[in-house]
Amino acid sequence: MKTIESGQVSRRSFLGRAGAVSAAGVVAAGAINPAAAFAGSRVRTYKGKYAIDSHRVIDGFMASPKGKTGLDVVVVVSESGKLDTAAEATARRYAASGWIAIAPDLAATYSKAGDKQAMVAALTRDLPRLKRLSRSSGKVAVVAA
């Protein structure tokens, strides 16, 4: 493995530093909002693009309980179709209750579909793929934020 000076970092070093940064974020969230820090200690979140299988990448927000498998999946759809704070908060609440929660940004993921109805129809076609997530039980539900 090349040294840090050459621009490459070992996987172990990177993950150690990333853990310290995420722990600092939970502490900072606790200073601002104690409820967010409590949920943060039990819930893993990710915002960005993630692959649900080899054929589909969803742009949005994902939250799940730490260290659990065999979970039901809930898709949280915001009224505007875009990712907003209400959809993220709803996804965090579902994750704290034991669900894998996905709040997709429909506008970013299904931009070629056109209007919101077409985007929701495209999301509906992708629901069977969500049943096959590695930590999922195979059950999928859709809720509004």
Backbone as CSV, one residue per row, in Angstrom:
resi,resn,N_x,N_y,N_z,CA_x,CA_y,CA_z,C_x,C_y,C_z
1,MET,0.860,-1.181,0.000,0.000,0.000,0.000,0.891,1.223,0.000
2,LYS,0.553,2.189,-0.804,1.314,3.428,-0.867,1.056,4.246,0.391
3,THR,1.908,5.166,0.632,1.790,5.969,1.850,0.765,7.081,1.673
4,ILE,0.422,7.696,2.784,-0.547,8.794,2.766,-0.011,9.977,1.975
5,GLU,1.311,10.185,2.014,1.891,11.324,1.301,1.645,11.233,-0.203
6,SER,1.541,10.011,-0.743,1.340,9.861,-2.176,-0.124,10.008,-2.578
7,GLY,-1.020,10.213,-1.595,-2.415,10.444,-1.919,-3.311,9.251,-1.727
8,GLN,-2.761,8.088,-1.335,-3.587,6.912,-1.124,-3.590,6.566,0.362
9,VAL,-4.732,6.152,0.837,-4.897,5.806,2.236,-5.402,4.367,2.296
10,SER,-4.937,3.612,3.272,-5.419,2.244,3.399,-6.887,2.254,3.803
11,ARG,-7.576,1.189,3.490,-8.999,1.067,3.817,-9.208,1.163,5.331
12,ARG,-8.361,0.514,6.107,-8.470,0.527,7.566,-8.324,1.940,8.118
13,SER,-7.349,2.673,7.614,-7.142,4.053,8.063,-8.335,4.929,7.706
14,PHE,-8.842,4.777,6.475,-9.984,5.581,6.046,-11.207,5.304,6.906
15,LEU,-11.519,4.028,7.148,-12.701,3.688,7.936,-12.557,4.154,9.378
16,GLY,-11.340,4.103,9.920,-11.122,4.599,11.279,-11.391,6.085,11.374
17,ARG,-10.924,6.825,10.396,-11.157,8.276,10.388,-12.622,8.602,10.136
18,ALA,-13.268,7.849,9.232,-14.684,8.092,8.939,-15.530,7.830,10.172
19,GLY,-15.188,6.813,10.958,-15.917,6.540,12.193,-15.785,7.675,13.179
20,ALA,-14.605,8.267,13.264,-14.406,9.392,14.175,-15.222,10.597,13.728
21,VAL,-15.288,10.823,12.427,-16.070,11.951,11.913,-17.554,11.741,12.171
22,SER,-18.061,10.517,11.942,-19.484,10.275,12.160,-19.824,10.352,13.640
23,ALA,-18.943,9.889,14.518,-19.191,10.006,15.956,-19.225,11.473,16.365
24,ALA,-18.345,12.282,15.785,-18.357,13.707,16.091,-19.658,14.342,15.619
25,GLY,-20.187,13.883,14.495,-21.459,14.406,14.000,-22.608,14.070,14.917
26,VAL,-22.607,12.874,15.502,-23.662,12.495,16.443,-23.573,13.339,17.691
27,VAL,-22.348,13.598,18.170,-22.177,14.443,19.352,-22.656,15.859,19.050
28,ALA,-22.304,16.384,17.868,-22.751,17.725,17.501,-24.266,17.773,17.355
29,ALA,-24.871,16.735,16.800,-26.327,16.703,16.671,-26.975,16.690,18.051
30,GLY,-26.347,16.028,19.024,-26.884,15.993,20.373,-26.860,17.345,21.033
31,ALA,-25.865,18.150,20.667,-25.808,19.491,21.229,-26.928,20.354,20.678
32,ILE,-27.337,20.084,19.449,-28.395,20.867,18.822,-29.765,20.277,19.137
33,ASN,-29.902,18.972,18.975,-31.190,18.300,19.151,-30.954,16.945,19.821
34,PRO,-31.259,16.800,21.101,-31.006,15.532,21.788,-31.730,14.342,21.167
35,ALA,-32.922,14.543,20.598,-33.661,13.436,19.982,-32.914,12.906,18.764
36,ALA,-32.282,13.798,17.993,-31.521,13.369,16.818,-30.320,12.538,17.231
37,ALA,-29.670,12.880,18.334,-28.526,12.109,18.798,-28.968,10.732,19.263
38,PHE,-30.121,10.631,19.931,-30.610,9.335,20.387,-30.916,8.433,19.207
39,ALA,-31.623,8.959,18.211,-31.930,8.166,17.016,-30.648,7.843,16.261
40,GLY,-29.699,8.775,16.252,-28.446,8.574,15.545,-27.619,7.442,16.107
41,SER,-27.780,7.150,17.382,-26.998,6.077,17.974,-27.529,4.699,17.576
42,ARG,-28.784,4.625,17.144,-29.383,3.338,16.771,-29.630,3.217,15.280
43,VAL,-29.521,4.296,14.546,-29.902,4.330,13.133,-28.706,4.718,12.277
44,ARG,-28.538,3.999,11.170,-27.508,4.313,10.193,-28.185,5.020,9.030
45,THR,-27.651,6.152,8.591,-28.255,6.911,7.494,-27.242,7.110,6.372
46,TYR,-27.785,7.315,5.178,-26.967,7.598,4.007,-27.769,8.496,3.080
47,LYS,-27.143,9.551,2.588,-27.797,10.453,1.640,-26.929,10.515,0.390
48,GLY,-27.529,10.203,-0.730,-26.794,10.196,-1.989,-27.343,9.136,-2.917
49,LYS,-26.491,8.613,-3.774,-26.904,7.577,-4.724,-26.540,6.211,-4.163
50,TYR,-27.455,5.268,-4.286,-27.178,3.906,-3.853,-27.857,2.928,-4.799
51,ALA,-27.190,1.807,-4.995,-27.690,0.793,-5.925,-28.620,-0.152,-5.194
52,ILE,-29.819,-0.348,-5.741,-30.723,-1.331,-5.146,-30.510,-2.696,-5.792
53,ASP,-29.950,-2.719,-6.972,-29.452,-3.931,-7.608,-28.530,-3.490,-8.738
54,SER,-28.129,-4.411,-9.582,-27.163,-4.062,-10.620,-27.762,-3.229,-11.751
55,HIS,-29.088,-3.041,-11.746,-29.729,-2.321,-12.843,-30.314,-0.973,-12.449
56,ARG,-30.419,-0.668,-11.165,-31.082,0.567,-10.750,-30.310,1.248,-9.626
57,VAL,-30.082,2.533,-9.792,-29.472,3.369,-8.764,-30.503,4.414,-8.382
58,ILE,-30.744,4.541,-7.079,-31.709,5.520,-6.579,-30.955,6.642,-5.892
59,ASP,-31.354,7.866,-6.190,-30.800,9.040,-5.536,-31.765,9.429,-4.423
60,GLY,-31.279,9.564,-3.207,-32.168,9.921,-2.109,-31.543,9.708,-0.751
61,PHE,-32.360,9.288,0.200,-31.961,9.135,1.596,-32.350,7.740,2.054
62,MET,-31.458,7.081,2.789,-31.738,5.744,3.295,-31.377,5.700,4.772
63,ALA,-32.236,5.084,5.575,-31.978,4.923,7.003,-32.370,3.508,7.402
64,SER,-31.587,2.922,8.306,-31.894,1.564,8.770,-31.322,1.380,10.172
65,PRO,-31.921,0.468,10.933,-31.373,0.176,12.260,-30.012,-0.483,12.129
66,LYS,-29.138,-0.187,13.061,-27.800,-0.773,13.029,-27.848,-2.234,13.455
67,GLY,-27.148,-3.081,12.704,-26.926,-4.457,13.090,-28.119,-5.391,13.039
68,LYS,-29.147,-5.067,12.265,-30.319,-5.941,12.179,-30.529,-6.390,10.733
69,THR,-31.069,-7.598,10.576,-31.395,-8.121,9.253,-32.826,-8.638,9.269
70,GLY,-33.329,-9.011,8.114,-34.692,-9.514,8.007,-35.718,-8.435,8.265
71,LEU,-35.441,-7.224,7.780,-36.302,-6.071,8.042,-37.235,-5.792,6.866
72,ASP,-38.409,-5.272,7.171,-39.317,-4.815,6.128,-38.799,-3.488,5.582
73,VAL,-39.136,-3.203,4.330,-38.694,-1.976,3.669,-39.883,-1.042,3.538
74,VAL,-39.669,0.237,3.825,-40.692,1.252,3.605,-40.099,2.330,2.700
75,VAL,-40.865,2.716,1.689,-40.465,3.783,0.775,-41.275,5.014,1.154
76,VAL,-40.576,6.083,1.507,-41.211,7.322,1.944,-41.187,8.299,0.774
77,VAL,-42.370,8.658,0.271,-42.484,9.554,-0.882,-42.993,10.903,-0.397
78,SER,-42.248,11.952,-0.697,-42.680,13.297,-0.299,-43.737,13.811,-1.272
79,GLU,-44.485,14.775,-0.830,-45.567,15.309,-1.655,-45.044,15.964,-2.923
80,SER,-43.897,16.620,-2.822,-43.336,17.305,-3.980,-42.600,16.354,-4.924
81,GLY,-42.269,15.163,-4.427,-41.503,14.226,-5.233,-40.013,14.424,-5.085
82,LYS,-39.610,15.519,-4.443,-38.194,15.788,-4.197,-37.869,15.413,-2.760
83,LEU,-36.621,15.178,-2.494,-36.188,14.852,-1.146,-36.242,16.109,-0.293
84,ASP,-36.954,16.046,0.831,-37.030,17.189,1.730,-36.833,16.724,3.170
85,THR,-36.795,17.671,4.085,-36.532,17.338,5.487,-37.652,16.502,6.091
86,ALA,-38.890,16.699,5.656,-40.003,15.899,6.186,-39.844,14.433,5.802
87,ALA,-39.431,14.167,4.569,-39.218,12.788,4.125,-38.051,12.151,4.886
88,GLU,-36.982,12.912,5.107,-35.842,12.395,5.867,-36.241,12.084,7.306
89,ALA,-37.002,12.983,7.935,-37.435,12.762,9.318,-38.348,11.542,9.419
90,THR,-39.234,11.375,8.460,-40.124,10.210,8.442,-39.313,8.929,8.271
91,ALA,-38.324,8.957,7.386,-37.472,7.788,7.175,-36.699,7.449,8.451
92,ARG,-36.187,8.460,9.148,-35.477,8.205,10.412,-36.399,7.566,11.453
93,ARG,-37.640,8.046,11.533,-38.592,7.475,12.505,-38.889,6.009,12.180
94,TYR,-39.085,5.701,10.906,-39.322,4.303,10.534,-38.091,3.447,10.848
95,ALA,-36.906,3.956,10.574,-35.687,3.195,10.856,-35.531,2.955,12.357
96,ALA,-35.858,3.949,13.172,-35.787,3.772,14.628,-36.801,2.732,15.100
97,SER,-37.854,2.507,14.303,-38.879,1.506,14.638,-38.585,0.139,14.035
98,GLY,-37.447,-0.015,13.351,-37.054,-1.323,12.856,-37.293,-1.585,11.380
99,TRP,-37.403,-0.560,10.577,-37.597,-0.698,9.134,-36.350,-0.251,8.387
100,ILE,-36.171,-0.740,7.163,-35.235,-0.125,6.223,-36.060,0.936,5.504
101,ALA,-35.707,2.194,5.680,-36.500,3.294,5.118,-35.732,3.962,3.984
102,ILE,-36.408,4.112,2.864,-35.823,4.750,1.687,-36.716,5.917,1.292
103,ALA,-36.120,7.104,1.213,-36.840,8.295,0.763,-36.189,8.744,-0.542
104,PRO,-36.719,8.291,-1.685,-36.083,8.629,-2.952,-36.380,10.058,-3.389
105,ASP,-35.415,10.628,-4.077,-35.623,11.908,-4.744,-36.120,11.550,-6.139
106,LEU,-37.444,11.552,-6.302,-38.036,11.109,-7.566,-37.561,11.950,-8.736
107,ALA,-37.423,13.259,-8.517,-37.017,14.148,-9.606,-35.611,13.811,-10.102
108,ALA,-34.716,13.452,-9.191,-33.344,13.128,-9.596,-33.241,11.711,-10.156
109,THR,-33.964,10.759,-9.573,-33.852,9.365,-9.984,-34.593,9.080,-11.278
110,TYR,-35.790,9.638,-11.410,-36.643,9.339,-12.562,-36.898,10.596,-13.392
111,SER,-35.868,11.379,-13.642,-36.025,12.660,-14.337,-36.549,12.495,-15.762
112,LYS,-36.278,11.362,-16.386,-36.734,11.150,-17.764,-38.211,10.768,-17.835
113,ALA,-38.809,10.439,-16.685,-40.200,9.986,-16.682,-41.185,11.121,-16.944
114,GLY,-40.833,12.343,-16.572,-41.721,13.478,-16.817,-42.367,13.998,-15.555
115,ASP,-43.695,13.934,-15.479,-44.415,14.494,-14.327,-44.369,13.546,-13.125
116,LYS,-44.928,13.994,-12.009,-44.854,13.222,-10.770,-45.547,11.868,-10.890
117,GLN,-46.685,11.812,-11.564,-47.392,10.536,-11.715,-46.541,9.515,-12.455
118,ALA,-45.856,9.959,-13.492,-44.978,9.052,-14.243,-43.790,8.607,-13.385
119,MET,-43.290,9.518,-12.535,-42.186,9.167,-11.648,-42.629,8.127,-10.618
120,VAL,-43.816,8.290,-10.055,-44.343,7.322,-9.089,-44.584,5.979,-9.769
121,ALA,-45.056,5.998,-11.008,-45.258,4.751,-11.752,-43.912,4.040,-11.974
122,ALA,-42.864,4.812,-12.277,-41.535,4.219,-12.449,-41.028,3.644,-11.132
123,LEU,-41.269,4.338,-10.022,-40.886,3.825,-8.704,-41.642,2.533,-8.399
124,THR,-42.925,2.480,-8.746,-43.734,1.287,-8.512,-43.164,0.088,-9.272
125,ARG,-42.662,0.320,-10.464,-42.042,-0.767,-11.228,-40.757,-1.266,-10.557
126,ASP,-40.096,-0.409,-9.777,-38.860,-0.796,-9.100,-39.083,-1.440,-7.738
127,LEU,-40.318,-1.450,-7.227,-40.570,-2.011,-5.897,-40.143,-3.473,-5.759
128,PRO,-40.359,-4.341,-6.751,-39.883,-5.725,-6.600,-38.371,-5.832,-6.373
129,ARG,-37.629,-4.896,-6.908,-36.176,-4.893,-6.684,-35.841,-4.617,-5.224
130,LEU,-36.650,-3.782,-4.572,-36.410,-3.466,-3.165,-36.649,-4.671,-2.261
131,LYS,-37.479,-5.601,-2.714,-37.724,-6.815,-1.936,-36.465,-7.661,-1.806
132,ARG,-35.539,-7.473,-2.734,-34.330,-8.300,-2.747,-33.122,-7.625,-2.102
133,LEU,-33.323,-6.537,-1.367,-32.204,-5.915,-0.653,-31.610,-6.933,0.321
134,SER,-30.328,-6.847,0.548,-29.635,-7.877,1.331,-30.153,-8.010,2.763
135,ARG,-30.583,-6.941,3.406,-31.044,-7.011,4.798,-32.561,-7.043,4.898
136,SER,-33.242,-7.163,3.779,-34.696,-7.080,3.743,-35.367,-8.425,3.997
137,SER,-36.614,-8.352,4.487,-37.426,-9.557,4.690,-38.197,-9.924,3.434
138,GLY,-38.213,-9.025,2.450,-38.961,-9.269,1.226,-40.289,-8.534,1.176
139,LYS,-40.613,-7.776,2.224,-41.862,-7.014,2.263,-41.546,-5.538,2.055
140,VAL,-42.363,-4.876,1.218,-42.173,-3.469,0.895,-43.486,-2.728,1.061
141,ALA,-43.431,-1.560,1.705,-44.585,-0.694,1.861,-44.220,0.696,1.362
142,VAL,-45.209,1.451,0.925,-45.007,2.827,0.463,-45.870,3.732,1.317
143,VAL,-45.265,4.820,1.844,-46.009,5.782,2.661,-45.686,7.197,2.175
144,ALA,-46.547,8.122,2.526,-46.325,9.523,2.211,-45.629,10.202,3.384
145,ALA,-44.787,11.161,3.073,-44.067,11.888,4.142,-44.957,12.937,4.753
